[in-house]
Amino acid sequence: MMDQEQLQCIWGKCDKPVFVFDQENENCRMVYRNEAALQACPDGTSRLQSIKEAMCAPPEENAALFCHIGERVCSLVIFSWDRFRVCMLHDVTMQYQENRRMVDEAVMASRAKTSFLSEMSHDIRTPMGAIIGMTDIALMQKEMPGKVRECLDKIKTASGHMMSLLNEVLDMSRIESGKILLQPEPADIADLLHEILIVAKPQADAGSLHFRLEIGPMDQERILVDGVRWKQICINLLSNAIKFTPAGGHVEFYLGMTDMEQENRVLMTLRVRDTGMGMSPKFMKKLFTPFEREEKSTVNKIQGTGLGMAITKNLVELMGGTIRVKSAPREGTCFTLEIPFDVAGNPQDAYREALEGRRVLALIPDVALGQQIKAMLEKAGMEGDLVTDAMGVVSCLNEALLEDGEYYAFLTVDRVPGLDIMQFLPDVRRRMGAHFPILLLSESDWSQVEYLYTRCGVDDFIPLPLFLSRLSASLYAFTEEGRREKDQDDAGGQWNFGSKRLLLVEDNEINREIEQEILNLCGIQITIAQDGQQAVDRFRESPLFYYDIILMDIQMPVMNGLEASRAIRGMDREDAQTVPIVAMTANAFVEDVKNSLDAGMNAHLPKPFDIEQVFSTMGMFLERGHI
């Protein structure tokens, strides 16, 4: 074994601190250190102890790789040498300081970006909230032409989608870090698809494209899904297909749901195919890279950020799915997605109990659609008789009368070869009576034909493509249970807080008008404060327990909502700690919710308001439900 003189001869002239340990010794004993090491790590110092622990730790364990010596930072260069382990300290102070500076700058930039996005979130969401709020108020008016209501419904759906896109763009920190959190909730595929088509079909029509929807197997129709993210995926794909397909081209959208081997799991298959300009093999490799766009003269005229496909792939993989793409220049593109979902509780169970054994007559000339309807009726526990013309309807009604086997309802499409359905339906109505349900199946825009068909005897409209959930819900509405539920909703489905007092704190005049209009629906008594300081003064000057709840905006002049909440919670009065304070703000980041709760608030309501969410939140604190 080498002695001290030999080690000194080898390492003594090294200008870097060197420590030599005998690794064959049970205690991994230090056998040598040069003069530089003695000066850097004298006996009894914590620095020497840290080096010993790093040298004696098993190789598989993480050991310290850096140590601070005064104002210097050194890296531990450790290597084996014969039976020894050698540790050499390498001064990396300049690199450490440079890296620390870069980290500090990155943190500051991140904070600045977060602050900027938070401000932009508030500034953009505030006018969007006014659009959505005014639309909600308009929809509350009872006397309204059908076309106006249809337009308002589409404005609400489209503005809701725009709000969801704004949320994604403004929440870039989550997109960049891949930390987008999903919020799965029970949802009907029929409803989600309808909202997709409201956005996509007008775009296709405006581009003079042939849009085709194909529905595959539908083993389940109600799933646990983050509806906003799912719609974002579909609209990203459809919007791209529509944008990059010239006039006269075709865009196809396929949707299917098949049961998986795991219980209560379903595999959704989505396919978006177009006959557009396609993509080159070179660009295909960069398709899902953020901010990448193919360099073509035709593409450069089309607006876009290059973020859509990157976000789409991120969301699909976050849902546990896969995305595949096939494309070639001038041959179009086809995206295929497969995403697994959990099955949600199905309200059709309640429908089935009420519909069990009922008999339905259906006038359906299309054989494929007729078989689909018959299968759906059987799945709902009902019987279905299919006919293809008017004589078939008359024969079935006569036989049912003779056999005392009455029909529960009549389904019909709006187009039957050789038959004017608008002249035929009044005959069915006169024969079957005023309370016999007649339901129309159609691909038409209901707002365009509602006036004519309701006067021909039609009671309800079921849009095509047909889903079991919608068919069951429409038929259930005419059962005794369904009529009872509708009467209860019409007569007693309003929130009533008439005996309660609310302090509304809002600086924006338009928002204040919308919020008052909404809150007046529940009958609550409202006091207004236009900033945080006024809110504190109103609360301080009020009698004990005068206010039952406070709705507090966050960004306000004079004193913001967070400061006002802290001031109220800090008052020396009995109700200061118990009065519910609910934040209402256009700031929708996760950290904004945390800041609200940290300031003493009890809940956080994002703008624009969801009316039911507002009243249910108020009801939770006011201990009042529906009347």
XYZ file of C-alpha atoms in Angstrom:
627
model
C 0.000 0.000 0.000
C 1.241 3.459 -0.804
C 2.575 5.530 2.095
C 2.123 9.258 2.701
C 5.358 10.120 0.854
C 4.236 8.338 -2.308
C 0.807 9.990 -2.192
C 2.450 13.364 -1.528
C 4.755 12.822 -4.486
C 1.795 12.117 -6.762
C -0.775 14.661 -5.515
C 1.174 17.210 -3.513
C 1.885 19.571 -6.417
C -1.742 19.588 -7.598
C -3.221 23.089 -7.166
C -6.701 21.667 -6.631
C -7.881 20.196 -3.301
C -7.411 16.392 -3.409
C -8.710 13.807 -0.915
C -7.714 10.116 -1.045
C -9.786 7.420 0.688
C -9.027 3.729 1.136
C -12.152 2.134 -0.361
C -11.160 -1.351 0.825
C -11.279 -0.169 4.429
C -14.633 -0.901 6.110
C -15.000 2.693 7.269
C -13.702 4.142 3.987
C -10.894 5.925 5.892
C -9.277 9.057 4.478
C -5.569 8.333 4.043
C -4.338 11.545 2.425
C -5.169 15.144 1.491
C -2.898 17.719 -0.083
C -2.157 21.236 1.142
C -4.936 22.784 -0.952
C -7.397 20.344 0.644
C -6.153 21.183 4.159
C -6.733 24.886 3.529
C -10.145 24.352 1.899
C -11.500 21.831 4.428
C -9.746 22.016 7.819
C -10.403 19.349 10.447
C -13.720 19.631 12.235
C -15.491 21.592 9.522
C -18.843 20.608 8.037
C -17.316 20.810 4.549
C -14.870 17.992 5.382
C -17.719 15.930 6.835
C -19.800 16.400 3.674
C -16.913 15.173 1.517
C -16.415 12.105 3.737
C -20.138 11.252 3.475
C -20.024 11.625 -0.319
C -16.947 9.409 -0.605
C -18.208 6.683 1.738
C -21.753 6.484 0.335
C -22.549 3.376 -1.732
C -22.225 4.043 -5.487
C -25.953 3.499 -6.063
C -26.920 6.249 -3.598
C -27.112 9.889 -4.614
C -24.230 11.782 -2.983
C -23.428 15.479 -2.863
C -21.882 16.653 -6.132
C -21.225 20.253 -5.093
C -19.965 21.961 -1.958
C -19.627 25.606 -0.894
C -16.216 26.711 0.396
C -16.592 30.263 1.598
C -17.794 32.226 -1.413
C -16.581 29.570 -3.842
C -18.579 26.654 -5.258
C -16.732 23.431 -6.097
C -17.839 20.303 -7.886
C -16.758 16.913 -6.502
C -14.882 14.952 -9.154
C -14.768 11.378 -7.785
C -12.938 8.468 -9.410
C -11.324 5.152 -8.479
C -7.520 4.739 -8.489
C -6.155 1.303 -7.659
C -7.617 0.507 -4.215
C -8.329 4.166 -3.525
C -11.162 6.564 -4.181
C -9.994 10.034 -5.051
C -12.024 13.218 -4.698
C -10.812 16.362 -6.436
C -12.534 19.704 -5.928
C -12.997 21.705 -9.112
C -13.844 25.409 -8.782
C -17.097 26.084 -10.715
C -17.985 29.373 -9.032
C -18.259 31.330 -12.289
C -20.395 28.674 -13.956
C -22.557 28.358 -10.827
C -23.113 32.112 -10.647
C -23.918 32.263 -14.356
C -26.394 29.398 -14.030
C -27.900 30.985 -10.941
C -28.301 34.255 -12.825
C -29.997 32.444 -15.712
C -32.308 30.609 -13.300
C -33.206 33.868 -11.545
C -33.916 35.516 -14.887
C -36.041 32.544 -15.947
C -38.010 32.707 -12.691
C -38.511 36.457 -13.103
C -39.578 35.984 -16.719
C -41.993 33.253 -15.680
C -43.470 35.482 -12.986
C -43.720 38.380 -15.425
C -45.444 36.121 -17.963
C -47.840 34.819 -15.328
C -48.620 38.382 -14.234
C -49.108 39.466 -17.850
C -51.344 36.515 -18.662
C -53.344 37.088 -15.501
C -53.903 40.728 -16.460
C -54.770 39.758 -20.035
C -57.078 37.035 -18.743
C -59.007 39.607 -16.754
C -59.079 42.196 -19.547
C -60.206 39.748 -22.246
C -62.609 37.711 -20.145
C -64.392 40.829 -18.851
C -65.940 41.836 -22.237
C -66.507 38.149 -23.057
C -68.384 37.887 -19.780
C -70.566 40.783 -20.850
C -71.357 39.062 -24.172
C -72.278 35.785 -22.486
C -74.133 37.491 -19.650
C -76.245 39.645 -21.960
C -76.994 36.572 -24.068
C -78.203 34.707 -20.973
C -80.433 37.640 -20.023
C -81.876 37.765 -23.546
C -82.588 34.024 -23.429
C -84.575 34.518 -20.213
C -87.192 36.561 -22.069
C -90.288 34.448 -22.617
C -91.774 36.079 -25.711
C -89.151 35.614 -28.407
C -89.299 34.483 -32.058
C -87.837 31.027 -32.614
C -85.156 32.306 -35.010
C -83.926 34.889 -32.492
C -83.713 32.253 -29.769
C -81.839 29.934 -32.116
C -79.337 32.694 -32.928
C -78.868 33.468 -29.242
C -78.314 29.784 -28.476
C -75.626 29.644 -31.145
C -74.034 32.859 -29.858
C -73.914 31.350 -26.381
C -72.376 28.096 -27.635
C -69.832 29.835 -29.868
C -68.861 32.392 -27.201
C -68.485 29.583 -24.684
C -66.125 27.847 -27.100
C -64.219 31.103 -27.641
C -63.868 31.462 -23.881
C -62.419 27.981 -23.624
C -59.882 28.818 -26.357
C -58.964 32.036 -24.579
C -58.367 30.047 -21.419
C -55.947 27.782 -23.289
C -54.022 30.631 -24.920
C -53.842 32.615 -21.687
C -52.722 29.594 -19.674
C -49.515 29.087 -21.659
C -47.517 28.132 -18.581
C -49.541 24.925 -18.246
C -49.337 24.158 -21.951
C -45.557 24.646 -22.047
C -44.951 22.522 -18.966
C -47.443 19.831 -19.981
C -49.290 20.277 -16.674
C -52.782 20.734 -18.069
C -55.192 19.209 -15.567
C -58.273 17.399 -16.832
C -61.627 17.781 -15.082
C -63.722 14.777 -16.172
C -67.463 15.056 -15.597
C -70.446 12.978 -16.774
C -71.487 14.084 -20.258
C -73.673 12.864 -23.104
C -71.836 12.388 -26.386
C -74.941 13.618 -28.226
C -74.735 17.000 -26.484
C -70.979 17.327 -27.039
C -71.321 16.414 -30.709
C -74.136 18.926 -31.175
C -71.895 21.712 -29.823
C -69.109 20.622 -32.174
C -71.406 20.709 -35.200
C -72.724 24.179 -34.320
C -69.172 25.471 -34.835
C -67.925 23.168 -37.631
C -70.877 22.973 -40.056
C -71.200 26.745 -40.642
C -67.437 26.861 -41.278
C -67.748 24.081 -43.853
C -70.745 25.774 -45.492
C -68.860 29.078 -45.664
C -65.996 27.294 -47.424
C -68.366 25.593 -49.907
C -67.335 22.162 -48.623
C -69.270 18.891 -48.451
C -69.427 17.987 -44.754
C -70.354 14.403 -43.825
C -70.928 13.011 -40.342
C -70.776 9.256 -39.782
C -71.827 7.646 -36.500
C -70.333 4.237 -35.772
C -71.290 1.775 -33.015
C -72.590 3.492 -29.887
C -72.259 0.912 -27.110
C -72.250 3.752 -24.561
C -73.380 7.361 -24.861
C -72.624 8.816 -21.441
C -68.997 9.004 -20.322
C -66.689 10.751 -17.866
C -64.870 13.327 -19.974
C -63.440 16.831 -19.776
C -65.925 18.219 -22.268
C -64.046 21.468 -22.914
C -60.793 19.639 -23.739
C -62.600 17.017 -25.859
C -64.366 19.687 -27.886
C -61.075 21.534 -28.288
C -59.496 18.408 -29.787
C -62.352 17.891 -32.248
C -62.622 21.531 -33.283
C -58.858 21.815 -33.776
C -58.939 18.841 -36.159
C -62.107 19.921 -37.974
C -61.008 23.555 -38.284
C -57.706 22.482 -39.846
C -59.483 20.130 -42.251
C -61.860 22.904 -43.292
C -59.121 25.566 -43.583
C -56.819 23.434 -45.734
C -59.480 21.995 -48.047
C -60.375 24.039 -51.152
C -63.962 24.809 -52.150
C -65.866 21.781 -53.413
C -63.800 19.380 -51.326
C -64.998 16.899 -48.716
C -64.571 16.801 -44.927
C -65.687 13.666 -43.066
C -66.081 13.246 -39.321
C -66.494 9.762 -37.817
C -67.385 8.994 -34.197
C -67.808 5.553 -32.633
C -67.921 4.100 -29.089
C -67.204 0.412 -28.403
C -67.091 -1.388 -25.055
C -63.657 -2.454 -23.847
C -62.755 -5.650 -22.005
C -62.417 -3.703 -18.748
C -65.759 -3.227 -17.042
C -67.326 0.221 -17.422
C -64.702 1.306 -19.964
C -65.350 2.372 -23.534
C -63.013 3.123 -26.449
C -63.886 6.183 -28.510
C -62.711 6.266 -32.104
C -62.565 9.649 -33.859
C -61.608 10.130 -37.462
C -61.314 13.382 -39.415
C -60.618 12.950 -43.135
C -60.382 15.649 -45.796
C -59.558 15.920 -49.492
C -57.399 19.005 -48.990
C -53.839 19.923 -49.903
C -52.233 17.326 -47.610
C -48.762 17.500 -46.031
C -45.257 16.680 -47.173
C -43.301 13.831 -45.482
C -40.784 16.423 -44.240
C -43.444 18.485 -42.476
C -45.168 15.382 -41.081
C -42.122 14.861 -38.853
C -42.656 18.319 -37.314
C -46.459 18.292 -37.309
C -46.847 18.188 -33.529
C -44.009 20.661 -32.784
C -45.272 23.991 -31.355
C -45.362 26.970 -33.730
C -44.501 24.833 -36.794
C -46.326 25.571 -40.048
C -45.610 24.172 -43.490
C -44.011 26.680 -45.815
C -46.255 26.832 -48.863
C -47.636 29.803 -50.707
C -51.156 28.447 -50.198
C -50.596 27.782 -46.493
C -49.026 31.163 -45.772
C -52.298 32.851 -46.723
C -54.130 30.891 -44.011
C -54.036 32.328 -40.501
C -52.830 30.222 -37.584
C -50.328 30.082 -34.737
C -49.015 26.555 -35.258
C -50.055 25.644 -31.712
C -53.243 23.710 -32.466
C -51.762 20.301 -33.296
C -49.219 20.429 -30.469
C -52.006 21.135 -27.980
C -54.218 18.458 -29.569
C -51.550 15.761 -29.240
C -50.838 16.847 -25.658
C -54.510 16.570 -24.722
C -55.052 13.224 -26.461
C -52.078 11.675 -24.661
C -53.178 13.236 -21.377
C -56.498 11.421 -21.814
C -54.582 8.175 -22.331
C -55.284 8.029 -26.062
C -53.344 7.834 -29.295
C -53.347 9.952 -32.445
C -52.266 8.776 -35.914
C -52.088 10.721 -39.154
C -51.853 9.770 -42.832
C -51.273 12.422 -45.453
C -49.677 13.123 -48.808
C -49.436 16.306 -50.898
C -52.643 16.978 -52.843
C -54.181 13.729 -51.514
C -55.731 15.009 -48.293
C -55.187 14.094 -44.658
C -56.738 11.616 -42.231
C -56.387 11.831 -38.438
C -57.444 8.817 -36.373
C -57.798 9.060 -32.589
C -58.513 6.309 -30.083
C -59.247 7.432 -26.523
C -60.472 5.282 -23.606
C -63.075 6.683 -21.198
C -64.888 5.559 -18.079
C -68.625 5.038 -18.462
C -70.755 7.461 -16.429
C -74.047 6.758 -14.704
C -76.830 6.624 -17.248
C -80.185 8.434 -16.749
C -81.616 6.061 -19.373
C -82.088 3.558 -16.554
C -84.816 5.814 -15.159
C -86.214 6.356 -18.665
C -86.334 2.613 -19.299
C -88.460 1.978 -16.215
C -91.073 4.483 -17.395
C -90.944 3.410 -21.070
C -90.830 -0.368 -20.524
C -93.271 -2.240 -22.770
C -94.625 0.795 -24.616
C -95.280 0.523 -28.343
C -94.129 3.076 -30.934
C -95.102 3.466 -34.606
C -92.350 4.852 -36.884
C -92.702 6.124 -40.466
C -89.152 5.656 -41.801
C -88.593 5.116 -45.559
C -84.829 4.633 -45.077
C -84.264 0.955 -44.212
C -80.946 1.508 -42.403
C -82.359 4.304 -40.247
C -85.457 2.209 -39.553
C -83.393 -0.711 -38.294
C -81.344 1.643 -36.143
C -84.501 3.083 -34.566
C -85.958 -0.378 -33.992
C -82.751 -1.504 -32.242
C -82.746 1.608 -30.070
C -86.375 1.144 -29.069
C -85.682 -2.462 -28.088
C -82.663 -1.329 -26.067
C -84.968 1.102 -24.249
C -87.380 -1.747 -23.468
C -89.959 -0.672 -26.056
C -91.586 -2.221 -29.111
C -91.276 -0.616 -32.538
C -93.421 -1.082 -35.649
C -91.745 0.254 -38.810
C -93.586 1.396 -41.944
C -92.305 3.117 -45.081
C -95.394 4.963 -46.390
C -98.698 6.538 -45.388
C -100.747 3.404 -46.110
C -98.564 1.512 -43.657
C -99.303 4.087 -40.956
C -103.064 3.874 -41.553
C -103.005 0.046 -41.527
C -101.077 -0.116 -38.273
C -103.362 2.398 -36.568
C -106.446 0.437 -37.700
C -105.023 -2.867 -36.487
C -104.056 -1.342 -33.157
C -107.606 -0.051 -32.732
C -109.133 -3.443 -33.538
C -106.723 -5.352 -31.303
C -106.935 -2.826 -28.495
C -103.128 -2.441 -28.658
C -102.719 1.317 -28.682
C -99.536 3.084 -29.678
C -97.695 5.277 -27.193
C -96.151 7.648 -29.788
C -95.587 8.233 -33.491
C -92.137 8.917 -34.983
C -91.677 10.245 -38.508
C -89.012 11.744 -40.714
C -89.693 14.991 -42.548
C -89.150 13.582 -46.048
C -91.216 10.629 -47.305
C -91.260 9.839 -51.056
C -94.681 10.453 -52.600
C -96.118 12.007 -49.432
C -96.620 15.591 -48.264
C -95.880 15.022 -44.587
C -97.327 18.420 -43.587
C -100.734 17.428 -44.940
C -100.554 13.927 -43.509
C -99.630 14.800 -39.911
C -102.872 16.753 -39.147
C -104.816 13.596 -40.103
C -102.790 11.559 -37.618
C -103.373 14.215 -34.962
C -107.151 14.266 -35.501
C -107.312 10.484 -35.367
C -105.103 9.966 -32.293
C -106.176 12.973 -30.216
C -104.524 16.073 -28.779
C -102.357 14.266 -26.212
C -100.828 11.652 -28.528
C -97.058 12.384 -28.925
C -95.896 13.024 -32.498
C -92.135 13.411 -32.840
C -90.233 14.562 -35.929
C -86.781 13.232 -36.916
C -84.864 15.618 -39.149
C -81.459 16.986 -40.137
C -83.026 20.401 -40.736
C -82.431 23.454 -38.598
C -85.424 23.242 -36.234
C -85.659 27.017 -35.892
C -86.365 27.250 -39.622
C -89.248 24.752 -39.650
C -90.605 24.818 -36.091
C -93.461 27.220 -36.850
C -94.820 25.050 -39.693
C -94.412 21.636 -38.094
C -95.829 22.528 -34.680
C -98.956 23.724 -36.439
C -99.120 20.431 -38.293
C -99.294 18.562 -35.006
C -95.630 17.862 -34.146
C -94.950 17.892 -30.374
C -91.175 17.550 -30.309
C -88.116 17.485 -32.544
C -85.278 14.925 -32.473
C -82.205 15.931 -34.496
C -80.388 13.472 -36.721
C -77.990 11.699 -36.412
C -79.990 9.794 -33.842
C -78.717 8.867 -30.377
C -80.448 6.539 -27.942
C -80.083 9.095 -25.142
C -81.984 11.752 -27.079
C -84.623 9.345 -28.354
C -85.244 8.024 -24.823
C -85.323 11.519 -23.295
C -87.808 12.773 -25.893
C -90.136 9.794 -25.422
C -89.782 9.946 -21.618
C -90.922 13.586 -21.609
C -94.478 12.436 -22.510
C -94.789 9.851 -19.741
C -96.531 10.749 -16.500
C -93.173 10.900 -14.753
C -91.734 13.132 -17.461
C -94.680 15.516 -17.453
C -94.548 15.705 -13.652
C -90.859 16.584 -13.704
C -91.445 19.278 -16.320
C -94.292 20.783 -14.284
C -92.070 20.837 -11.207
C -89.274 22.504 -13.155
C -91.634 25.096 -14.611
C -93.393 25.858 -11.332
C -90.740 25.359 -8.684
C -87.342 25.174 -10.285
C -86.222 28.657 -9.265
C -83.872 29.531 -6.456
C -85.489 31.708 -3.805
C -83.377 33.742 -1.383
C -85.997 36.444 -0.824
C -85.300 36.711 2.921
C -81.517 37.048 2.491
C -79.246 40.071 2.030
C -76.256 40.184 -0.306
C -73.385 42.662 -0.631
C -72.368 42.838 -4.306
C -68.876 44.281 -4.827
C -68.202 45.099 -8.493
C -66.439 48.061 -10.128
C -67.431 47.424 -13.769
C -70.792 49.024 -14.589
C -71.801 46.569 -17.338
C -70.843 43.560 -15.242
C -72.735 45.041 -12.298
C -75.863 45.405 -14.435
C -75.604 41.782 -15.639
C -74.959 40.449 -12.140
C -77.889 42.364 -10.661
C -80.183 41.105 -13.426
C -79.131 37.517 -12.723
C -79.286 37.833 -8.935
C -82.744 39.410 -9.086
C -84.016 36.054 -10.346
C -83.532 34.540 -6.901
C -85.200 37.463 -5.096
C -82.240 38.286 -2.821
C -81.904 41.823 -1.424
C -78.822 43.488 -2.962
C -76.538 46.239 -1.651
C -73.928 47.617 -4.081
C -70.273 48.521 -3.427
C -68.154 49.801 -6.310
C -64.720 48.930 -4.895
C -63.096 47.075 -2.010
C -62.960 50.097 0.279
C -66.680 50.728 -0.129
C -67.319 47.067 0.641
C -65.312 47.291 3.881
C -67.153 50.480 4.861
C -70.590 48.995 4.053
C -69.840 45.917 6.133
C -68.398 47.922 9.051
C -71.409 50.252 9.151
C -73.996 47.447 8.924
C -75.668 45.830 11.979
C -74.316 42.499 13.167
C -75.216 39.610 10.821
C -76.942 42.032 8.414
C -75.339 40.514 5.314
C -75.873 36.821 4.674
C -73.293 36.594 1.849
C -70.779 38.769 -0.024
C -69.952 38.419 -3.734
C -66.543 40.043 -4.198
C -64.792 41.001 -7.424
C -60.982 40.749 -7.275
C -59.449 43.418 -9.521
C -60.850 46.779 -8.400
C -59.502 50.307 -7.864
C -58.821 51.827 -4.424
C -58.774 48.401 -2.721
C -58.893 45.045 -4.493
C -61.027 42.100 -3.454
C -58.243 40.212 -1.708
C -57.353 43.218 0.472
C -61.026 43.879 1.215
C -61.576 40.264 2.279
C -58.580 40.382 4.620
C -59.846 43.668 6.067
C -63.313 42.222 6.724
C -61.888 39.036 8.260
C -59.699 41.198 10.507
C -62.570 43.240 11.984
C -63.370 42.892 15.656
C -67.001 41.907 15.267
C -68.775 38.615 15.676
C -69.897 38.119 12.060
C -66.578 39.051 10.419
C -65.318 35.474 10.520
C -68.586 33.760 9.582
C -70.044 35.773 6.692
C -69.486 33.811 3.439
C -67.285 35.733 0.957
C -67.358 34.362 -2.588
C -64.819 35.577 -5.144
C -66.194 36.392 -8.578
C -63.474 37.199 -11.057
C -62.290 36.856 -14.622
C -58.967 35.578 -13.264
C -59.352 31.842 -13.742
C -55.846 30.492 -13.068
C -55.327 27.851 -10.406
C -53.133 30.257 -8.424
C -55.948 32.852 -8.495
C -58.266 30.386 -6.763
C -55.573 29.680 -4.160
C -55.019 33.416 -3.571
C -58.753 33.904 -3.016
C -58.932 31.125 -0.434
C -55.741 32.322 1.269
C -57.292 35.792 1.638
C -60.176 34.314 3.648
C -62.722 33.771 0.898
C -64.928 30.684 0.949
C -65.330 29.940 -2.774
C -64.332 31.149 -6.221
C -66.747 31.794 -9.119
C -65.195 32.407 -12.565
C -66.622 35.004 -14.934
C -68.655 34.848 -17.064
C -71.262 33.504 -14.655
C -72.908 30.157 -15.028
C -76.305 30.968 -13.505
C -76.895 27.541 -11.988
C -73.372 27.496 -10.555
C -73.882 30.914 -8.957
C -77.172 29.966 -7.323
C -75.992 26.531 -6.219
C -72.893 28.089 -4.619
C -75.037 30.680 -2.860
C -77.446 27.954 -1.789
C -74.592 25.957 -0.273
C -73.741 28.843 2.068
C -77.257 30.145 2.636
C -78.561 26.629 3.405
C -81.439 27.016 1.004
C -82.414 24.789 -1.894
C -84.982 24.818 -4.630
C -88.562 25.602 -3.707
